[in-house]
Coordinates of N, CA and C in Angstrom, one line a residue:
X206 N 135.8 205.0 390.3 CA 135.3 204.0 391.1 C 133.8 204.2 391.3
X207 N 133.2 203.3 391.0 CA 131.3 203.4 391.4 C 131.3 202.5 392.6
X208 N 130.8 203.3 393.2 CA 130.3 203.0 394.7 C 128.4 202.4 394.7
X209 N 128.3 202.1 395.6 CA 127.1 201.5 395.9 C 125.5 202.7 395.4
X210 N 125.9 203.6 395.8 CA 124.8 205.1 395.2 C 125.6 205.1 393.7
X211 N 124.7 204.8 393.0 CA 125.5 205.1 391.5 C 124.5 206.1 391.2
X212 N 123.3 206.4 391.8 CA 122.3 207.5 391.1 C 123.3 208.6 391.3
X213 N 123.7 208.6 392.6 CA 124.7 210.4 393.0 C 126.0 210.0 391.6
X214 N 126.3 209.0 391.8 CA 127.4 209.1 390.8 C 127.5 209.5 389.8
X215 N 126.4 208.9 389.0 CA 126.0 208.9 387.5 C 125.3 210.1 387.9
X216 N 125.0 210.9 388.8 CA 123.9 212.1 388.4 C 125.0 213.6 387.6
X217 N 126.3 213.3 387.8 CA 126.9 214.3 387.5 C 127.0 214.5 385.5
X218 N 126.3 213.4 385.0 CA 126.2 212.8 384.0 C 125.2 213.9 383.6
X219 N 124.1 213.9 383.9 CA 122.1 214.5 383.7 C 122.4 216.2 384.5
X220 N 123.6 216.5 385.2 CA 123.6 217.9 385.6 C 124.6 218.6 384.4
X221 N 125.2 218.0 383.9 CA 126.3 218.3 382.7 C 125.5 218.4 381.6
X222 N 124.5 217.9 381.5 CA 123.4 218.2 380.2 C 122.8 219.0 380.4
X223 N 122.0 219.4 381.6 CA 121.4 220.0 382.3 C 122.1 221.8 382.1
X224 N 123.5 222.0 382.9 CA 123.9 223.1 382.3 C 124.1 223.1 381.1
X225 N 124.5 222.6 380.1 CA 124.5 222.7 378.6 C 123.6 223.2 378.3
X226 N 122.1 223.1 378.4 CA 120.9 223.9 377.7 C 120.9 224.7 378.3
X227 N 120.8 225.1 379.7 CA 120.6 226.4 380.2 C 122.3 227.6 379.5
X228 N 122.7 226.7 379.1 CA 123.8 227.8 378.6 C 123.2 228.2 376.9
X229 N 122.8 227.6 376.4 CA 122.2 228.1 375.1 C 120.8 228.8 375.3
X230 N 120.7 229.8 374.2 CA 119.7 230.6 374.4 C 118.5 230.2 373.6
X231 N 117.7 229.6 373.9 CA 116.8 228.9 373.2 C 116.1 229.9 372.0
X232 N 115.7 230.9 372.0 CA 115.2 231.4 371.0 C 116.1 232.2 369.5
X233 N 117.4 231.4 370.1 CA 118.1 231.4 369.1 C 118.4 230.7 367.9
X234 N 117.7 229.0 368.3 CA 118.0 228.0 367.2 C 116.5 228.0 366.9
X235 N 116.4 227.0 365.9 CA 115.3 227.1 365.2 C 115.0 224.9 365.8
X236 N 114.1 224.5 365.2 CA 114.2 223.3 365.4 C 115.1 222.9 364.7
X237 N 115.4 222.4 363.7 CA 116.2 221.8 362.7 C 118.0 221.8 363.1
X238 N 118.1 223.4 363.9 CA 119.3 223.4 365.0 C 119.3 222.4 366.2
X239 N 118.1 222.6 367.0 CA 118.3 221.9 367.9 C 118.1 220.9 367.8
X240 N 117.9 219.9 367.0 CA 118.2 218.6 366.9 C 119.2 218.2 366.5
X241 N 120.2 219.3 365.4 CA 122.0 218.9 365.1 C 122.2 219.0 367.1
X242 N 122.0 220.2 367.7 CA 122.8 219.9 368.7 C 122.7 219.0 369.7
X243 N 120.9 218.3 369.8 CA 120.6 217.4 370.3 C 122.0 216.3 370.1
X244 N 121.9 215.9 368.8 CA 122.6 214.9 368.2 C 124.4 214.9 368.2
X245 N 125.1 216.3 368.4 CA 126.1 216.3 367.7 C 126.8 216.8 369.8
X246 N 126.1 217.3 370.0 CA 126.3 217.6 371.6 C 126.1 216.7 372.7
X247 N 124.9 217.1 372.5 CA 124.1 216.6 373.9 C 124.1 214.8 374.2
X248 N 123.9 214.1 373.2 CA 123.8 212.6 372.6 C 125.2 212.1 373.7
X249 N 126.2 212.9 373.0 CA 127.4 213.0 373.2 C 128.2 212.8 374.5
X250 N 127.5 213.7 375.8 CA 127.5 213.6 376.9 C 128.0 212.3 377.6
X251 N 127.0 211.7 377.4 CA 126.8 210.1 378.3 C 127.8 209.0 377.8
X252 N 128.4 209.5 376.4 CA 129.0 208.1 375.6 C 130.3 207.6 376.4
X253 N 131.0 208.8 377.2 CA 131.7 208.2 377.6 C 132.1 207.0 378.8
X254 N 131.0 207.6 379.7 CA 130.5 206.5 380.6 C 130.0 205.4 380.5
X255 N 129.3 205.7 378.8 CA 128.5 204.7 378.7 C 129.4 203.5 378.0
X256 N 131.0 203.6 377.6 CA 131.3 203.2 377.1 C 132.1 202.3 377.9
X257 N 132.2 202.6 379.0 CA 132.5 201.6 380.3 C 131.9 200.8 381.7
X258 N 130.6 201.8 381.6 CA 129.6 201.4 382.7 C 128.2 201.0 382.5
X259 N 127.4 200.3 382.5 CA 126.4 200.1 382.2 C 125.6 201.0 383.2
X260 N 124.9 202.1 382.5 CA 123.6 203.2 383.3 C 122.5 202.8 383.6
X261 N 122.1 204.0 384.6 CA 120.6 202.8 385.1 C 119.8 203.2 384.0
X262 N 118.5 202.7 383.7 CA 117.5 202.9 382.8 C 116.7 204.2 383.4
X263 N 116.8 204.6 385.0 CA 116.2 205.7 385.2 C 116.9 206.6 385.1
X264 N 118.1 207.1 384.7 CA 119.3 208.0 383.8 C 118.6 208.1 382.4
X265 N 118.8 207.0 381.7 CA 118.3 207.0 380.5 C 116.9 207.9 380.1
X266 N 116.2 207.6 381.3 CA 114.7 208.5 381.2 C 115.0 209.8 381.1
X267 N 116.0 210.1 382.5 CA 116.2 211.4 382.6 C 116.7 212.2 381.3
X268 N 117.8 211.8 380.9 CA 118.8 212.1 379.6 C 117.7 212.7 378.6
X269 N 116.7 211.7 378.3 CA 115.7 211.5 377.4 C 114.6 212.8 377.4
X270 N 114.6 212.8 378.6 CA 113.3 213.9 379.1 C 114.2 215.6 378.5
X271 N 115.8 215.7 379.1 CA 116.6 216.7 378.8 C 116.5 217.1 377.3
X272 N 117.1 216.1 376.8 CA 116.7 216.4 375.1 C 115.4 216.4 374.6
X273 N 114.3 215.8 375.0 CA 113.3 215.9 374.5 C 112.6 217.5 374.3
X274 N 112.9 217.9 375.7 CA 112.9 219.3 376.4 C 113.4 220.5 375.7
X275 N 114.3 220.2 375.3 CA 115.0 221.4 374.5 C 114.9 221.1 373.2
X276 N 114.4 220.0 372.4 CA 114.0 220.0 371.2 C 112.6 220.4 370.6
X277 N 112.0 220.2 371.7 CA 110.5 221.1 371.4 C 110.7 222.6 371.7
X278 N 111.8 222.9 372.1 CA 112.2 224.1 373.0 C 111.6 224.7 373.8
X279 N 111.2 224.0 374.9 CA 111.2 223.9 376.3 C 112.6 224.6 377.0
X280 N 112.3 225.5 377.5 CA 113.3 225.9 378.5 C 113.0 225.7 380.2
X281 N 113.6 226.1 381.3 CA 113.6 226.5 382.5 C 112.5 227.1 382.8
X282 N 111.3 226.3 383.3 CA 110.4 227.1 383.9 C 109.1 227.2 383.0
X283 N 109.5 227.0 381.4 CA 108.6 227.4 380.9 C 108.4 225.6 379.6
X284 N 107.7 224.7 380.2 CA 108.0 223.6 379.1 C 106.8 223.7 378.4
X285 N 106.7 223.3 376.7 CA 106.1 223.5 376.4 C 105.6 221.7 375.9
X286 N 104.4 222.0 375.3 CA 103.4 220.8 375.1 C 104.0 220.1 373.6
X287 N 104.4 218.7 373.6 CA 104.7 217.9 372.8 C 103.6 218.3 371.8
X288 N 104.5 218.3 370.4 CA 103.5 218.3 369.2 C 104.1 217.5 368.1
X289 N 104.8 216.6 368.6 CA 104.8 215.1 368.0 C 104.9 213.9 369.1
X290 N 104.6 212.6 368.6 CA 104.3 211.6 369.5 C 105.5 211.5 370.0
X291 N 105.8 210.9 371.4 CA 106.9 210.5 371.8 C 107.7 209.2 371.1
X292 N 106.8 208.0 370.5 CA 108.0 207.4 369.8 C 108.6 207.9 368.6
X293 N 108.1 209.0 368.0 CA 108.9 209.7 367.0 C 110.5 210.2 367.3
X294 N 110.6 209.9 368.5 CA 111.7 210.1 369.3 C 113.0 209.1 368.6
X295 N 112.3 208.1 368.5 CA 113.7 206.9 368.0 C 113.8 206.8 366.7
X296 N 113.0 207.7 366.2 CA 113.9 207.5 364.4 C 114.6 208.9 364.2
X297 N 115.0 209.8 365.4 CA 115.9 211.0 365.0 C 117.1 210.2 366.0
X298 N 116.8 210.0 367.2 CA 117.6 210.4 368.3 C 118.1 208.8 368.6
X299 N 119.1 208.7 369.2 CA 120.0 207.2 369.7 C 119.0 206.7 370.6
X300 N 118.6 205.3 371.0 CA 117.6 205.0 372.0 C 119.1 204.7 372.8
X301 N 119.1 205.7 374.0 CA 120.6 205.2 374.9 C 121.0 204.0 375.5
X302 N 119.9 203.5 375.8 CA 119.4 202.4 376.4 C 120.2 201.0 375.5
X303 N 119.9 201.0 374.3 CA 120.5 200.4 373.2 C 121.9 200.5 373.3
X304 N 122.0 201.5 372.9 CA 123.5 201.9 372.5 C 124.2 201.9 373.6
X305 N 123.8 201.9 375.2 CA 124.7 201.4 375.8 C 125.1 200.4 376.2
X306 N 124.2 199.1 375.2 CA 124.4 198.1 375.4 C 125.5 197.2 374.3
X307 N 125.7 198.2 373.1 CA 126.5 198.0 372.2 C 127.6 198.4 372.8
X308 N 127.8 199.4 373.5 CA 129.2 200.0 373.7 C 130.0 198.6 375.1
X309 N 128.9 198.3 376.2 CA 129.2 197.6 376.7 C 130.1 196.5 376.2
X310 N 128.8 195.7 374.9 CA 129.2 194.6 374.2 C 131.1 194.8 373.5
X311 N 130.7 196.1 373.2 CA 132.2 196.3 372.1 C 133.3 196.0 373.4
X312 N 132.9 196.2 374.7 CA 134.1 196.1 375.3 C 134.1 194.8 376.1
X313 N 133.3 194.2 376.2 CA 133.7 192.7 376.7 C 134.0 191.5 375.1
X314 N 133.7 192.4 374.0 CA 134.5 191.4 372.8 C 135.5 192.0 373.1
X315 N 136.2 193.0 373.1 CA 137.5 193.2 372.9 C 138.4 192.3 374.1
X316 N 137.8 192.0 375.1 CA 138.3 191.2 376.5 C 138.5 190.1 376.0
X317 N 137.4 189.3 375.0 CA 137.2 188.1 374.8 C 138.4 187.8 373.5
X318 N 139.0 189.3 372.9 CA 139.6 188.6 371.7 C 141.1 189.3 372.0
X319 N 141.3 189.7 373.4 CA 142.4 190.4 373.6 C 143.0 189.5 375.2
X320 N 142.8 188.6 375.1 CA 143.9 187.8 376.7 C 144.9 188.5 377.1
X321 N 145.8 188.7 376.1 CA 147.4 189.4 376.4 C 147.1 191.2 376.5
X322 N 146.0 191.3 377.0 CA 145.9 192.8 377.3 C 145.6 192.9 378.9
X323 N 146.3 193.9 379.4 CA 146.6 194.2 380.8 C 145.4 194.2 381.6
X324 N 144.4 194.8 381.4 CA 142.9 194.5 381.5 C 142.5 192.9 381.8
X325 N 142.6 192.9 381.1 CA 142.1 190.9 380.9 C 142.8 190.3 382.0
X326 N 144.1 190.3 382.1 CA 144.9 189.8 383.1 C 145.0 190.4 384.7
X327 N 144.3 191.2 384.7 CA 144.0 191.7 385.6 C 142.6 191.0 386.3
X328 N 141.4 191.3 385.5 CA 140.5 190.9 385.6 C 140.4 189.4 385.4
X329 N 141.3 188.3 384.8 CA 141.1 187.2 384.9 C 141.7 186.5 386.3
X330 N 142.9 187.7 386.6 CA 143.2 186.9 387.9 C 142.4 187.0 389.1
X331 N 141.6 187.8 389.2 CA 140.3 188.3 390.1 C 139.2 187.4 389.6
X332 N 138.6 187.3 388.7 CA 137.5 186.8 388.5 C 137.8 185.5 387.7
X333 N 138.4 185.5 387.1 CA 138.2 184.1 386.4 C 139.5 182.9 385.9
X334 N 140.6 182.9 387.4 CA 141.7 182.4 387.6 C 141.9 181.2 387.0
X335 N 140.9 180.1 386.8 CA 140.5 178.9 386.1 C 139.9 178.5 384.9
X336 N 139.5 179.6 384.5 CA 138.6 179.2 383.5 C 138.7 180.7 382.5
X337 N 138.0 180.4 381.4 CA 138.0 181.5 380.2 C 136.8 182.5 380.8
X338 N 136.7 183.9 380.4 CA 135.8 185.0 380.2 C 134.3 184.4 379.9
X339 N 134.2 183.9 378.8 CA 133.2 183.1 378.4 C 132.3 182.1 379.1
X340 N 132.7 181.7 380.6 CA 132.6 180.8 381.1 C 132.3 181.4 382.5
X341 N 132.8 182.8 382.7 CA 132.8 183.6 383.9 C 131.2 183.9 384.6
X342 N 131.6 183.7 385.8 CA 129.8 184.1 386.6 C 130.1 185.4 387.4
X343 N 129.3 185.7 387.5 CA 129.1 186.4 388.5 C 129.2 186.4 390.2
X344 N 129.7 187.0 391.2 CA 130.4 186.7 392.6 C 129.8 187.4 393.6
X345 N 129.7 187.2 394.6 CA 129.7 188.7 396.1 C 131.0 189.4 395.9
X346 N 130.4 190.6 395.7 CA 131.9 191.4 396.2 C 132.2 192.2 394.8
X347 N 131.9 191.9 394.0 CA 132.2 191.8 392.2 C 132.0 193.4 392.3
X348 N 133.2 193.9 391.3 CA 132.7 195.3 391.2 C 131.9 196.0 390.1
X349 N 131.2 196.7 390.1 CA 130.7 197.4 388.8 C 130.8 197.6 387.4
X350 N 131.9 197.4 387.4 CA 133.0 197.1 386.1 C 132.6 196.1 385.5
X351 N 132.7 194.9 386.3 CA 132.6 193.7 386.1 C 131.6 193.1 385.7
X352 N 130.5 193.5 386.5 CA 128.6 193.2 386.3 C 128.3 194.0 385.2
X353 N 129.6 194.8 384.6 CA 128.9 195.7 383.1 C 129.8 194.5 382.4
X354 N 130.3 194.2 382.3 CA 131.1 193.3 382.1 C 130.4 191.8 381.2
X355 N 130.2 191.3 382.1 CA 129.1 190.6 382.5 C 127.8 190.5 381.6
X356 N 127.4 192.0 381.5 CA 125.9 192.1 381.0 C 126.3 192.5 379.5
X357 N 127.2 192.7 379.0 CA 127.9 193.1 377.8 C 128.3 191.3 377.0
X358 N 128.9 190.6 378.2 CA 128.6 189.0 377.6 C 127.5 189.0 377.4
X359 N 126.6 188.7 378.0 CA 125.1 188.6 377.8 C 124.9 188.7 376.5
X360 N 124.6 190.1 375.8 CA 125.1 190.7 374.5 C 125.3 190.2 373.7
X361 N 126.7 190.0 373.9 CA 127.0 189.4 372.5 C 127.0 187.8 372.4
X362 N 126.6 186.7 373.3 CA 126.1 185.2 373.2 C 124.5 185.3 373.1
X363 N 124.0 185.4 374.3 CA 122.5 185.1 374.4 C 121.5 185.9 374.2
X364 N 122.6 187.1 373.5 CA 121.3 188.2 373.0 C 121.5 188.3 371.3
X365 N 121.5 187.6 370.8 CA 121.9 187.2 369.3 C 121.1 186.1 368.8
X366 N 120.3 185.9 368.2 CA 119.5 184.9 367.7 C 120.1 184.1 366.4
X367 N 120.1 183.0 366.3 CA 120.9 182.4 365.5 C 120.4 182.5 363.8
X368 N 118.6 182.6 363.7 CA 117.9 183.0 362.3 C 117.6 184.3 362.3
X369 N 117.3 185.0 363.2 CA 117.0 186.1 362.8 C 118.2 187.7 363.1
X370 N 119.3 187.0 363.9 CA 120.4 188.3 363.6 C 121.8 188.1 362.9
X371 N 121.6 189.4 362.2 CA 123.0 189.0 361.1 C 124.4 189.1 362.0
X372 N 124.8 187.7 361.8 CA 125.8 187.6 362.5 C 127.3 186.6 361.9
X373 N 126.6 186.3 360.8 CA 127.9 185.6 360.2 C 128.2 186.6 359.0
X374 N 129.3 186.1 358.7 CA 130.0 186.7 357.3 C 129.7 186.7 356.3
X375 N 128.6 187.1 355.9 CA 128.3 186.3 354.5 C 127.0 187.3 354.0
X376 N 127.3 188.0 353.2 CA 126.6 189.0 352.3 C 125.4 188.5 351.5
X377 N 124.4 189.1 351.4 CA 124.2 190.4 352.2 C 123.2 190.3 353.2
X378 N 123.0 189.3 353.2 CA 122.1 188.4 354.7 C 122.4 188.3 356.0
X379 N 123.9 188.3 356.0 CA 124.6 187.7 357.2 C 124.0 186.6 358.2
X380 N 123.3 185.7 357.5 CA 122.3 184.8 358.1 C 122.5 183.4 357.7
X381 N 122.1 182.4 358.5 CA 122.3 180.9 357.8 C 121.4 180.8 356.7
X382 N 121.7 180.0 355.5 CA 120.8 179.3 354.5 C 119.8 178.7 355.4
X383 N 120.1 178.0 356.4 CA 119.4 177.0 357.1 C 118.3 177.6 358.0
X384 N 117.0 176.8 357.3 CA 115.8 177.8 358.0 C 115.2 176.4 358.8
X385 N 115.5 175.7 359.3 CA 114.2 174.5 359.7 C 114.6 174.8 361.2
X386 N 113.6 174.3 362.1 CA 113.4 174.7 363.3 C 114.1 173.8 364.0
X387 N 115.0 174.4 365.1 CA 115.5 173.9 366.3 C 115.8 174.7 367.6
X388 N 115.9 173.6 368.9 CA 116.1 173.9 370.1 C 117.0 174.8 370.4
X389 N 118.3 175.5 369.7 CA 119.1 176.5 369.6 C 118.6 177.5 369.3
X390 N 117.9 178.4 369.8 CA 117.9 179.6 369.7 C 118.8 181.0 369.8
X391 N 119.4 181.0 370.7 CA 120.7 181.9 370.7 C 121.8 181.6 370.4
X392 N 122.8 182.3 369.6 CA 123.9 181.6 369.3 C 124.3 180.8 370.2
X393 N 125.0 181.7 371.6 CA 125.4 181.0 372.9 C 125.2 179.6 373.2
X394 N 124.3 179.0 372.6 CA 123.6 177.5 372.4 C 124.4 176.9 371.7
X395 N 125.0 177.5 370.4 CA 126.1 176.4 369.7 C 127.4 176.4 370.0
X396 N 127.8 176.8 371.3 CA 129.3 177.1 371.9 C 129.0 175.8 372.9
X397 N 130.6 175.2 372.8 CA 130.6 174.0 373.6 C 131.1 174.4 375.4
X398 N 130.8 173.8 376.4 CA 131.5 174.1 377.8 C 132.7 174.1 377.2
X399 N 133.4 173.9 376.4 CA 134.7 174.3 376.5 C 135.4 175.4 376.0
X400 N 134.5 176.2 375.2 CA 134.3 177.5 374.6 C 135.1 177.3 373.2
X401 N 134.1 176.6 373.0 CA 134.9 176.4 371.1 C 133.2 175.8 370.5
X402 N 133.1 176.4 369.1 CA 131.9 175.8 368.3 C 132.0 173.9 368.4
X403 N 130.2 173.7 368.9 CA 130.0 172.3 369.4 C 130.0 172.3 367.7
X404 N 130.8 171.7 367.0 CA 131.1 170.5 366.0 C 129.4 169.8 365.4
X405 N 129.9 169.1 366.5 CA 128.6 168.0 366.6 C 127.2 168.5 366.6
X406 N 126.9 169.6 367.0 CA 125.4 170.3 366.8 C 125.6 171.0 365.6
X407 N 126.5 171.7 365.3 CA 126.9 172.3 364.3 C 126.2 171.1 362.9
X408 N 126.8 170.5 363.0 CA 126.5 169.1 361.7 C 125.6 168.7 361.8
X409 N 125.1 168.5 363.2 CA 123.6 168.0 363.1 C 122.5 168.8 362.4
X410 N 122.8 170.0 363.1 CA 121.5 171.5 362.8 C 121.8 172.4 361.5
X411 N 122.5 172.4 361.3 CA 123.2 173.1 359.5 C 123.6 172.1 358.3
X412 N 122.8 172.6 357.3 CA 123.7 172.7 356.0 C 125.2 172.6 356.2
X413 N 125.9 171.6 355.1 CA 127.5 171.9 355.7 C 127.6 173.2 355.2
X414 N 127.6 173.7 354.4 CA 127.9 175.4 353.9 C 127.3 176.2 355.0
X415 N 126.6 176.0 355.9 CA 126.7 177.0 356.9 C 127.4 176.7 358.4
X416 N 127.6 175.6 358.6 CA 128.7 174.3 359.3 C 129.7 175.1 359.7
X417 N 130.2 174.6 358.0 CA 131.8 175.2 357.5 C 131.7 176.7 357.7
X418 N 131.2 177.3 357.9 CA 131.2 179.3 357.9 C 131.5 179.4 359.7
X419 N 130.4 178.6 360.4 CA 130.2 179.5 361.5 C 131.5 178.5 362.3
X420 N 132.1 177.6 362.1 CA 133.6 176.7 362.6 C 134.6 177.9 361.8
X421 N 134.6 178.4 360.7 CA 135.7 179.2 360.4 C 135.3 181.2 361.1
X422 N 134.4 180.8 361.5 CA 134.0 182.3 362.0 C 134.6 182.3 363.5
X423 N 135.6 183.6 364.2 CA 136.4 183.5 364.9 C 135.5 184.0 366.2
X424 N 135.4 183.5 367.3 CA 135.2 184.7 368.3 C 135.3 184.7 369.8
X425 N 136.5 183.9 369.6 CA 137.7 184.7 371.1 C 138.7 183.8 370.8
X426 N 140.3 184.5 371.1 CA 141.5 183.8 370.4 C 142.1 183.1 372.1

């Protein structure tokens, strides 16, 4: 249960990393080690949370500062001076920030393509007794869960661009043929209030060959 202080909550998150390096002896790895363990360890820590709760972004700093710390091999007391740039940072290491937004996403698709799961039915009789997931707002009172919930829809409708993210089935582009400009920009734009592909914009704004793909492309049963 997350309670209203999620910093105390989530801080047990950044002290579990925290003892992790102080338990290794730093001048035992070399760099090339501490970045397997950055990666294969430490990375590791957060995914679980992350894979149900959406973290604050000042977690993420923290997290960031931990591994950064022990990859330069910085220890307790003694940190030493960066001798690469800090965005060099995102072509070794996961931007968490990202990736907790994937893990969020994977779990409000699985809501959206799973109704007959205990979860859903739970959560639809609380929040969305009338109407589909897709269609769900946000309330007073709403729990945590839910507002990750929530921002994980976000995700995967209005955070998807309809020309520039690969999102249909179709190798090795995953993109429409159809390049001319329109007022749809997010996919979320070609779904009808009734939560089924609008047809009729479909035909208007596509090629039938990309029409016919994104009406046979599935996404919530």
């Amino acid at each position: 249960m997350v309670g209203r202080n999620k910093r105390r909550i989530f801080s047990a998150i950044k002290d579990k990393a925290w003892k992790r390096v102080w338990s290794w002896k730093m001048g035992l790895f070399s760099a090339s080690r501490r970045e397997i363990l950055v990666k294969a360890v430490l990375q590791v820590i957060p995914s679980y949370f992350m894979r149900t709760f959406k973290i604050m972004n000042a977690l993420c700093n923290d997290l960031r500062s931990i591994f950064l710390r022990f990859w330069w091999g910085s220890s307790y007391g003694n940190k030493k001076v960066a001798w690469v740039p800090k965005t060099f940072w995102w072509f070794r290491f996961w931007d968490l920030q990202m990736f907790n937004q994937a893990l969020v996403g994977k779990q409000s698709w699985c809501l959206l393509n799973d109704s007959s799961s205990l979860a859903s039915s739970i959560l639809k009789d609380k929040y969305f007794p009338n109407g589909l997931f897709l269609s769900a707002r946000d309330k007073h009172g709403s729990s945590y869960l839910w507002k990750t919930l929530l921002s994980g829809l976000e995700v995967i409708g209005k955070g998807v661009s309809v020309f520039d993210d690969p999102w249909l089935p179709r190798p090795v582009t995953f993109k429409p043929i159809t390049r001319w400009d329109m007022n749809v920009a997010p996919v979320q734009g070609l779904i009808s209030p009734s939560s089924i592909w609008g047809v009729a914009k479909l035909n208007q704004n596509f090629l039938p060959i990309d029409s016919e793909l994104i009406q046979s492309t599935p996404f919530i049963i």
